[in-house]
Coordinates of C-alpha atoms and ligand atoms in Angstrom, one line a residue:
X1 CA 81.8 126.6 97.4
X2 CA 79.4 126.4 94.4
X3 CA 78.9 129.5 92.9
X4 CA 75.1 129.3 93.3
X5 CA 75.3 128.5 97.0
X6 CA 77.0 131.9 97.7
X7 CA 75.2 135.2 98.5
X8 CA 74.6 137.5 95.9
X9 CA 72.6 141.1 95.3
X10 CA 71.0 141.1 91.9
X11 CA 71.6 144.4 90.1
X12 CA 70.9 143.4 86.4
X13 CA 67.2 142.2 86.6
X14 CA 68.4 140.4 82.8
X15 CA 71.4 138.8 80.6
X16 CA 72.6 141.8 79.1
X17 CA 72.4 141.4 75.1
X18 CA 74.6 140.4 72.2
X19 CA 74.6 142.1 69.4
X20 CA 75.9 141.9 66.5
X21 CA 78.7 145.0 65.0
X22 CA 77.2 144.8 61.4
X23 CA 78.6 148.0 59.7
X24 CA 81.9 147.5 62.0
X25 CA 82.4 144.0 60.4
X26 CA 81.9 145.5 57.0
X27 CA 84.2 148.1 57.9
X28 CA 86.6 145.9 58.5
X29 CA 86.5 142.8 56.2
X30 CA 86.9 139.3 56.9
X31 CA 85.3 138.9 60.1
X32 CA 82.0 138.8 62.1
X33 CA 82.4 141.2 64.7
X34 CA 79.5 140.6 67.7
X35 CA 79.5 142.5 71.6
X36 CA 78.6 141.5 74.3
X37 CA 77.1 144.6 76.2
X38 CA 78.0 144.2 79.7
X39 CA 78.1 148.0 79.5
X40 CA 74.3 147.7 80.0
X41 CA 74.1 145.8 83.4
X42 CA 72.6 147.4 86.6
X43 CA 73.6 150.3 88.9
X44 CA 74.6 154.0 87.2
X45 CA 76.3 153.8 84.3
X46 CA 76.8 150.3 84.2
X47 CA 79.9 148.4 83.4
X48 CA 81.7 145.3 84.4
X49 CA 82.2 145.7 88.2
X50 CA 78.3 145.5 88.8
X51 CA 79.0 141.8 88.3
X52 CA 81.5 141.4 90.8
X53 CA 79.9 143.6 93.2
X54 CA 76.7 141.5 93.4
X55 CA 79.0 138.8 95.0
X56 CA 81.1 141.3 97.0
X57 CA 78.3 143.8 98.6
X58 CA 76.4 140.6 99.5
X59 CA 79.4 139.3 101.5
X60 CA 80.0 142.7 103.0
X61 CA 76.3 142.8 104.0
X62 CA 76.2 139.1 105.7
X63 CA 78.9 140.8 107.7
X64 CA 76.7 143.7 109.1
X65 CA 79.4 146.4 107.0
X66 CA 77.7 149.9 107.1
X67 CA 80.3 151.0 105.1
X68 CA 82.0 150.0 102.3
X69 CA 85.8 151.2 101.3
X70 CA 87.5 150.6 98.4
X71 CA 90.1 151.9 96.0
X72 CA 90.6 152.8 92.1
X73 CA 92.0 155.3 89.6
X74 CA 90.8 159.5 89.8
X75 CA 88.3 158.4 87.2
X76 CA 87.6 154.7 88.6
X77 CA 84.5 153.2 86.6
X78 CA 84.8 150.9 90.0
X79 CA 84.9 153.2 92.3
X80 CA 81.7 154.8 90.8
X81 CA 80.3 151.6 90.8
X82 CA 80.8 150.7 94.1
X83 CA 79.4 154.1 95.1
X84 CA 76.0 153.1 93.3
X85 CA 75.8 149.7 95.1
X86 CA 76.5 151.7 98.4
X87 CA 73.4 154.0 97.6
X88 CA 71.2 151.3 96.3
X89 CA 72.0 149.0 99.9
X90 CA 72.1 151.9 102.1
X91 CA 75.6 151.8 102.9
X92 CA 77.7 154.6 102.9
X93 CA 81.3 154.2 100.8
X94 CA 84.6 155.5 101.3
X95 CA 87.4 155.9 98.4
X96 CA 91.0 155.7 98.3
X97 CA 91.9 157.2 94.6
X98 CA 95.1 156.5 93.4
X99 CA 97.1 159.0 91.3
X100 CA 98.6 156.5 89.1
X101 CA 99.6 159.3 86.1
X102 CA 101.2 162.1 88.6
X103 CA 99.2 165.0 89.7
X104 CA 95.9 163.5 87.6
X105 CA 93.5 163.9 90.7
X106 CA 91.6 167.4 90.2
X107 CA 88.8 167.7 93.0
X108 CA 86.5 169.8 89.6
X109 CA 87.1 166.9 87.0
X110 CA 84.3 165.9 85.1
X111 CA 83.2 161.9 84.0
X112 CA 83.3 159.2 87.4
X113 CA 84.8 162.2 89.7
X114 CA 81.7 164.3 89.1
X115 CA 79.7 161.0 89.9
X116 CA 81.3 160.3 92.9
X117 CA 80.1 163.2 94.3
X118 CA 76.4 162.8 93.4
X119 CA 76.3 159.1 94.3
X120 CA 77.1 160.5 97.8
X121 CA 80.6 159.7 98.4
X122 CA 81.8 159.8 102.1
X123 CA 85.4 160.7 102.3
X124 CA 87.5 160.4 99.5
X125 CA 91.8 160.1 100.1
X126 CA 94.1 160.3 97.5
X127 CA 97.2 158.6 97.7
X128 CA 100.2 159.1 95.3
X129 CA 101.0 156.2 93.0
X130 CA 103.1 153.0 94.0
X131 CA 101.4 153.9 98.0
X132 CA 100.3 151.1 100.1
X133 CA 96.7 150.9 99.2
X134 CA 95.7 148.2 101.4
X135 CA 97.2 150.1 104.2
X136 CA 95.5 153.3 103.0
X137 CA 92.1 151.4 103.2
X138 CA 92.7 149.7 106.4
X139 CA 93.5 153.2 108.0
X140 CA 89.5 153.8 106.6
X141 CA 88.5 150.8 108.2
X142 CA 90.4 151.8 111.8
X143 CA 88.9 155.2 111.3
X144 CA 85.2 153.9 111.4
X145 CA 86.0 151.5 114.1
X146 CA 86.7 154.3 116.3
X147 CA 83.2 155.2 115.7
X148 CA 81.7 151.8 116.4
X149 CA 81.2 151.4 112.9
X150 CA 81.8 148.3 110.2
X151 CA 83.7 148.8 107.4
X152 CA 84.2 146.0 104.5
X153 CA 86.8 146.0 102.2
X154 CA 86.8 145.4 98.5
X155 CA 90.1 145.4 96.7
X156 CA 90.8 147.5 93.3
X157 CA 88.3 146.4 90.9
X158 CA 86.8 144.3 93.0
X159 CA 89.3 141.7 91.8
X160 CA 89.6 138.8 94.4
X161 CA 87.8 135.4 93.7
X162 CA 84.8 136.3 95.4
X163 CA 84.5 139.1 92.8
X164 CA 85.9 137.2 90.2
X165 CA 82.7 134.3 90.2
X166 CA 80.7 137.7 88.7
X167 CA 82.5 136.8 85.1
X168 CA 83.0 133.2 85.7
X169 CA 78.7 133.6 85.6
X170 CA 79.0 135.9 82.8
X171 CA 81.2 132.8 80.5
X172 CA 78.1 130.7 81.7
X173 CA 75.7 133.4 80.6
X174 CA 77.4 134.4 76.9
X175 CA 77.7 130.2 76.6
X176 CA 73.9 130.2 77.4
X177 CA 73.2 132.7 74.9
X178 CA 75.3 131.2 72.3
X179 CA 73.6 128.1 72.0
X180 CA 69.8 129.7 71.9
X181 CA 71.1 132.2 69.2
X182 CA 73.0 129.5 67.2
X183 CA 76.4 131.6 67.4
X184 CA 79.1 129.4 67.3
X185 CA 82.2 131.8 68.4
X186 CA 85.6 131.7 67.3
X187 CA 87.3 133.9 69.6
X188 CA 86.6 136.1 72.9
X189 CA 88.3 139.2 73.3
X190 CA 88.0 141.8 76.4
X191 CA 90.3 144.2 78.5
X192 CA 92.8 142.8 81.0
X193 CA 93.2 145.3 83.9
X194 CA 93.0 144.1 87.9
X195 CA 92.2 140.8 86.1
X196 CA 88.9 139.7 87.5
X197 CA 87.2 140.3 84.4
X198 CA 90.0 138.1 82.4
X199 CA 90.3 135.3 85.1
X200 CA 86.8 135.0 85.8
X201 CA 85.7 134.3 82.1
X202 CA 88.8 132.5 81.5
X203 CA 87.6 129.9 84.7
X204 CA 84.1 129.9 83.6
X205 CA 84.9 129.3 79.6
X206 CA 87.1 126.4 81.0
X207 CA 84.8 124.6 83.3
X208 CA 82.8 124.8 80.2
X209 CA 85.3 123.5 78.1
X210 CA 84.2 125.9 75.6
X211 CA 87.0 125.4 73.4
X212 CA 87.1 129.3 72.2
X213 CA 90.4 131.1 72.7
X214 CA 90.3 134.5 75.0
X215 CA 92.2 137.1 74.2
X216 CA 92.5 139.7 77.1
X217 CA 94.0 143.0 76.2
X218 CA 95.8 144.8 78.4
X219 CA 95.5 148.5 79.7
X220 CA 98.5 148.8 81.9
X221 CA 100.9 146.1 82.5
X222 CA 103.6 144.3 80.5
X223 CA 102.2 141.1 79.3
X224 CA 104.3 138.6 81.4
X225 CA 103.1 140.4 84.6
X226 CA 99.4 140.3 83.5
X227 CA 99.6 136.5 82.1
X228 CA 100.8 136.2 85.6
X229 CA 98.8 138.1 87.8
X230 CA 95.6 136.9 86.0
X231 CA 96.5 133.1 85.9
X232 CA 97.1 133.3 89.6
X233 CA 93.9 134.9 90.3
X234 CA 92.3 132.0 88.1
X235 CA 93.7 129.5 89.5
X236 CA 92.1 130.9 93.4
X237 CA 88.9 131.8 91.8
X238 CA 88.9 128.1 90.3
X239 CA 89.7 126.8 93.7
X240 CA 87.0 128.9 95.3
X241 CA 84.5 128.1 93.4
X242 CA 85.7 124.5 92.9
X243 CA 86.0 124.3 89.3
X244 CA 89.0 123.3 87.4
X245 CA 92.1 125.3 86.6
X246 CA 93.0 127.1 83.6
X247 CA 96.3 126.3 82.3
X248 CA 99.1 129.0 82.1
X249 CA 98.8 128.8 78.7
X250 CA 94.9 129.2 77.9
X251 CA 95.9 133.2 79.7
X252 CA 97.1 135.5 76.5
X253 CA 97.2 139.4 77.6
X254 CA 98.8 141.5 74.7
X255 CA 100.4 144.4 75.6
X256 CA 100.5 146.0 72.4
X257 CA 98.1 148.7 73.2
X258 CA 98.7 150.0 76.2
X259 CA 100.7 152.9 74.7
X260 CA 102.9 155.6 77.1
X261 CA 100.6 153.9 80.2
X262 CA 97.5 153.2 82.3
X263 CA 94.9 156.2 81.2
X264 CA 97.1 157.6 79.0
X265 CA 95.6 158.5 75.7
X266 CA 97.0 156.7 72.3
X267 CA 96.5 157.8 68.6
X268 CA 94.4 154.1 68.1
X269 CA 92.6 154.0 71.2
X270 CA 91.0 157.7 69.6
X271 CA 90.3 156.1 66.3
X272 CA 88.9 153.0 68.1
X273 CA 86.2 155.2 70.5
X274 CA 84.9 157.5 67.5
X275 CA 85.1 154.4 65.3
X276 CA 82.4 152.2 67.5
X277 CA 80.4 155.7 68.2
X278 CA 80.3 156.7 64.7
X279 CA 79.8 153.5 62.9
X280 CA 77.8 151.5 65.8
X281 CA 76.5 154.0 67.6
X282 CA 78.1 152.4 70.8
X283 CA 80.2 154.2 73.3
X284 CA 83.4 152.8 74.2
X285 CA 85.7 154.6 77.1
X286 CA 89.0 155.9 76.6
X287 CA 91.0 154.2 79.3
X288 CA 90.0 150.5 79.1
X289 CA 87.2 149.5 76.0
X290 CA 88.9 152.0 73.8
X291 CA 92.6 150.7 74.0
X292 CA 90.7 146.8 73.8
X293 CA 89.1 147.9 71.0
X294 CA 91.9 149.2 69.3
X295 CA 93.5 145.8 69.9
X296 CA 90.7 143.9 68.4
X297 CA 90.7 146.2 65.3
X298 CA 94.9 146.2 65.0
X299 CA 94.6 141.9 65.2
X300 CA 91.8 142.1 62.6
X301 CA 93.3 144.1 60.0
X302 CA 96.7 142.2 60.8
X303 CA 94.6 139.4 59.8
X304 CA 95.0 137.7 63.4
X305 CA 91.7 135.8 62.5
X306 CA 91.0 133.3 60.4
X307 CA 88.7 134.3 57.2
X308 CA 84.8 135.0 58.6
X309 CA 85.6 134.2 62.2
X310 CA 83.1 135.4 64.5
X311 CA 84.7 137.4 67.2
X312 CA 83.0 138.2 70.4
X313 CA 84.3 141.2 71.7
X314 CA 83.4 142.0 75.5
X315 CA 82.3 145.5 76.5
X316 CA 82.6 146.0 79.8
X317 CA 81.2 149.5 80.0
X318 CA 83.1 152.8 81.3
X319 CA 81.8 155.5 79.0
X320 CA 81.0 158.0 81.9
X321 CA 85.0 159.0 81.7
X322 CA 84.4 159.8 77.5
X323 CA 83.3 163.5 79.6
X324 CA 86.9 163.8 81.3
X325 CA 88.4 163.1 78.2
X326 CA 86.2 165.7 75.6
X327 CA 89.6 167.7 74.5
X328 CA 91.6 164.3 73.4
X329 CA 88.4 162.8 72.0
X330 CA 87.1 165.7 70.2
X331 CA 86.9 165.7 66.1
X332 CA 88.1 168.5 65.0
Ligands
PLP1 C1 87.8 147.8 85.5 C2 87.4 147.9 84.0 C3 88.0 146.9 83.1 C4 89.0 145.9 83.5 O1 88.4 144.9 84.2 P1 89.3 144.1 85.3 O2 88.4 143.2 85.9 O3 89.8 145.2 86.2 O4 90.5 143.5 84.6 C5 87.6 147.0 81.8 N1 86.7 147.9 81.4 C6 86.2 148.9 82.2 C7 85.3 149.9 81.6 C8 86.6 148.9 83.5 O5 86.0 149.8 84.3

């Protein structure tokens, strides 16, 4: 169906800017670094899934849902997220957290768990890592059925096609904004995790044929698994929306920067998050934008870009988890 036929909840009453990096380009010598500041859409604290979710709470509430359930990380900029739309649409929310580092979940933990509370969570379950987690959900679902109540169902990171058309409008958007500011970019670069982000630009650039590499970095998996999981997510969100298919090849998710794991602190991804704060006075997050960002710096300085490129690097928000993260982020 064509993307503007499909239901959709505006949460970002604006394109959200880009900007320039001008003392982070000098910094770094040789390119033009620019960012796009899709950590300045709608709903608290902003971020990436605000995009998806206008797609996804829209279908949840053409389907008279009270409730929506989804699932995420102990500090899930998603689940957060989908918290926020829940309290702007009057629905109450339900999370399933995964503990994918062992132990992690701590019911006192500061950044998107303290959130999660004062957005008004429902019920929260946490599940071990490697569980079921569409099972877990469904059992939520059951649960409110028993009460004669609707739940809907939105998968981790809200990445399904549906969710997926929020980024395919974002490549229209930063196309949009490219031509009226004259900025002809040589390369895209954002974080790869549940892949809608990736898949959704990568479908929207295509259609475009916007000739501009993207280079998704990723925050968890090896990069043949992520190359996979986000062409085949591409390839339905192209179908869905009726667009063509990206090619396996246009999908490149480096790996080199994921470090011991998903969440898991490395040396770059610390230089990468005071680096932007201190020199841009932008605030990455530590388990996503910061390990992206040390990816884009690492290919820079490794002279990955041609001389003077301009590089359009994709925030997609997260910083409310910099506060469950003070002691490894911390200058001394
Ligand atoms: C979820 C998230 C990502 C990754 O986006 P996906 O669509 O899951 O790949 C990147 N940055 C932040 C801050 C996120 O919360």
């Amino acid at each position: 169906m064509k993307i503007e036929a499909l239901p959709r909840r505006r949460y970002t009453p604006h394109p959200t800017p880009i900007q320039k990096l001008e003392r982070l380009s000098k910094h770094l010598g040789g390119v033009e670094i620019w960012i796009k500041r899709d950590d300045l859409t709608g709903l608290a604290g902003g971020g990436n899934k605000t995009r998806k979710l206008e797609f996804l709470v829209a279908e949840a509430l053409a389907q008279g849902a009270d409730t929506l359930i989804t699932v995420g990380a102990v500090q899930s900029n998603h689940c957060r997220l989908t918290l926020a739309a829940a309290a702007h649409e009057g629905l109450k929310c339900r999370l399933v957290l995964e503990q994918r580092v062992k132990g992690s979940y701590r019911k006192e933990a500061s950044g998107n768990n303290f959130l999660f509370d004062l957005l008004g969570v429902e019920a929260i379950t946490v599940v071990d890592g490697g569980s079921d987690l569409n099972a877990a959900m469904q059992a939520e679902a059951e649960k409110l059925k028993a009460l004669r109540r609707k739940g809907y169902i939105i998968p981790g990171g809200g990445s399904n096609a549906l969710g997926a058309m929020g980024y395919v409008v974002c490549a229209r958007e930063i196309l949009q904004q490219s031509l009226e500011q004259g900025l002809a970019f040589d390369q895209f670069v954002v974080a790869s995790g549940s892949a809608g982000t990736h898949a959704g630009l990568l479908v929207g650039f295509t259609a475009a044929n916007a000739g501009v590499p993207l280079t998704g970095i990723n925050v968890r998996r090896p990069r043949a698994e992520q190359e996979g999981n986000v062409h085949k997510l591409a390839v339905e969100a192209a179908a869905f929306a009726g667009l063509p298919a990206p090619s396996r090849e246009s999908v490149v998710a480096l790996d080199e920067w994921v470090g011991p794991g998903y969440s898991l602190p490395t040396d770059e991804m610390v230089e990468a998050v005071r680096m932007f704060a201190a020199l841009e006075g932008v605030l990455l997050d530590p388990v996503y934008t910061g390990k992206a960002a040390a990816g884009l710096i690492g290919l820079a300085r490794r002279k990955h870009f041609k001389q003077s490129s301009k590089i359009l690097f994709v925030h997609t928000g997260g910083a409310p988890s910099l506060f469950a993260y003070q002691p490894v982020l911390q200058g001394t």
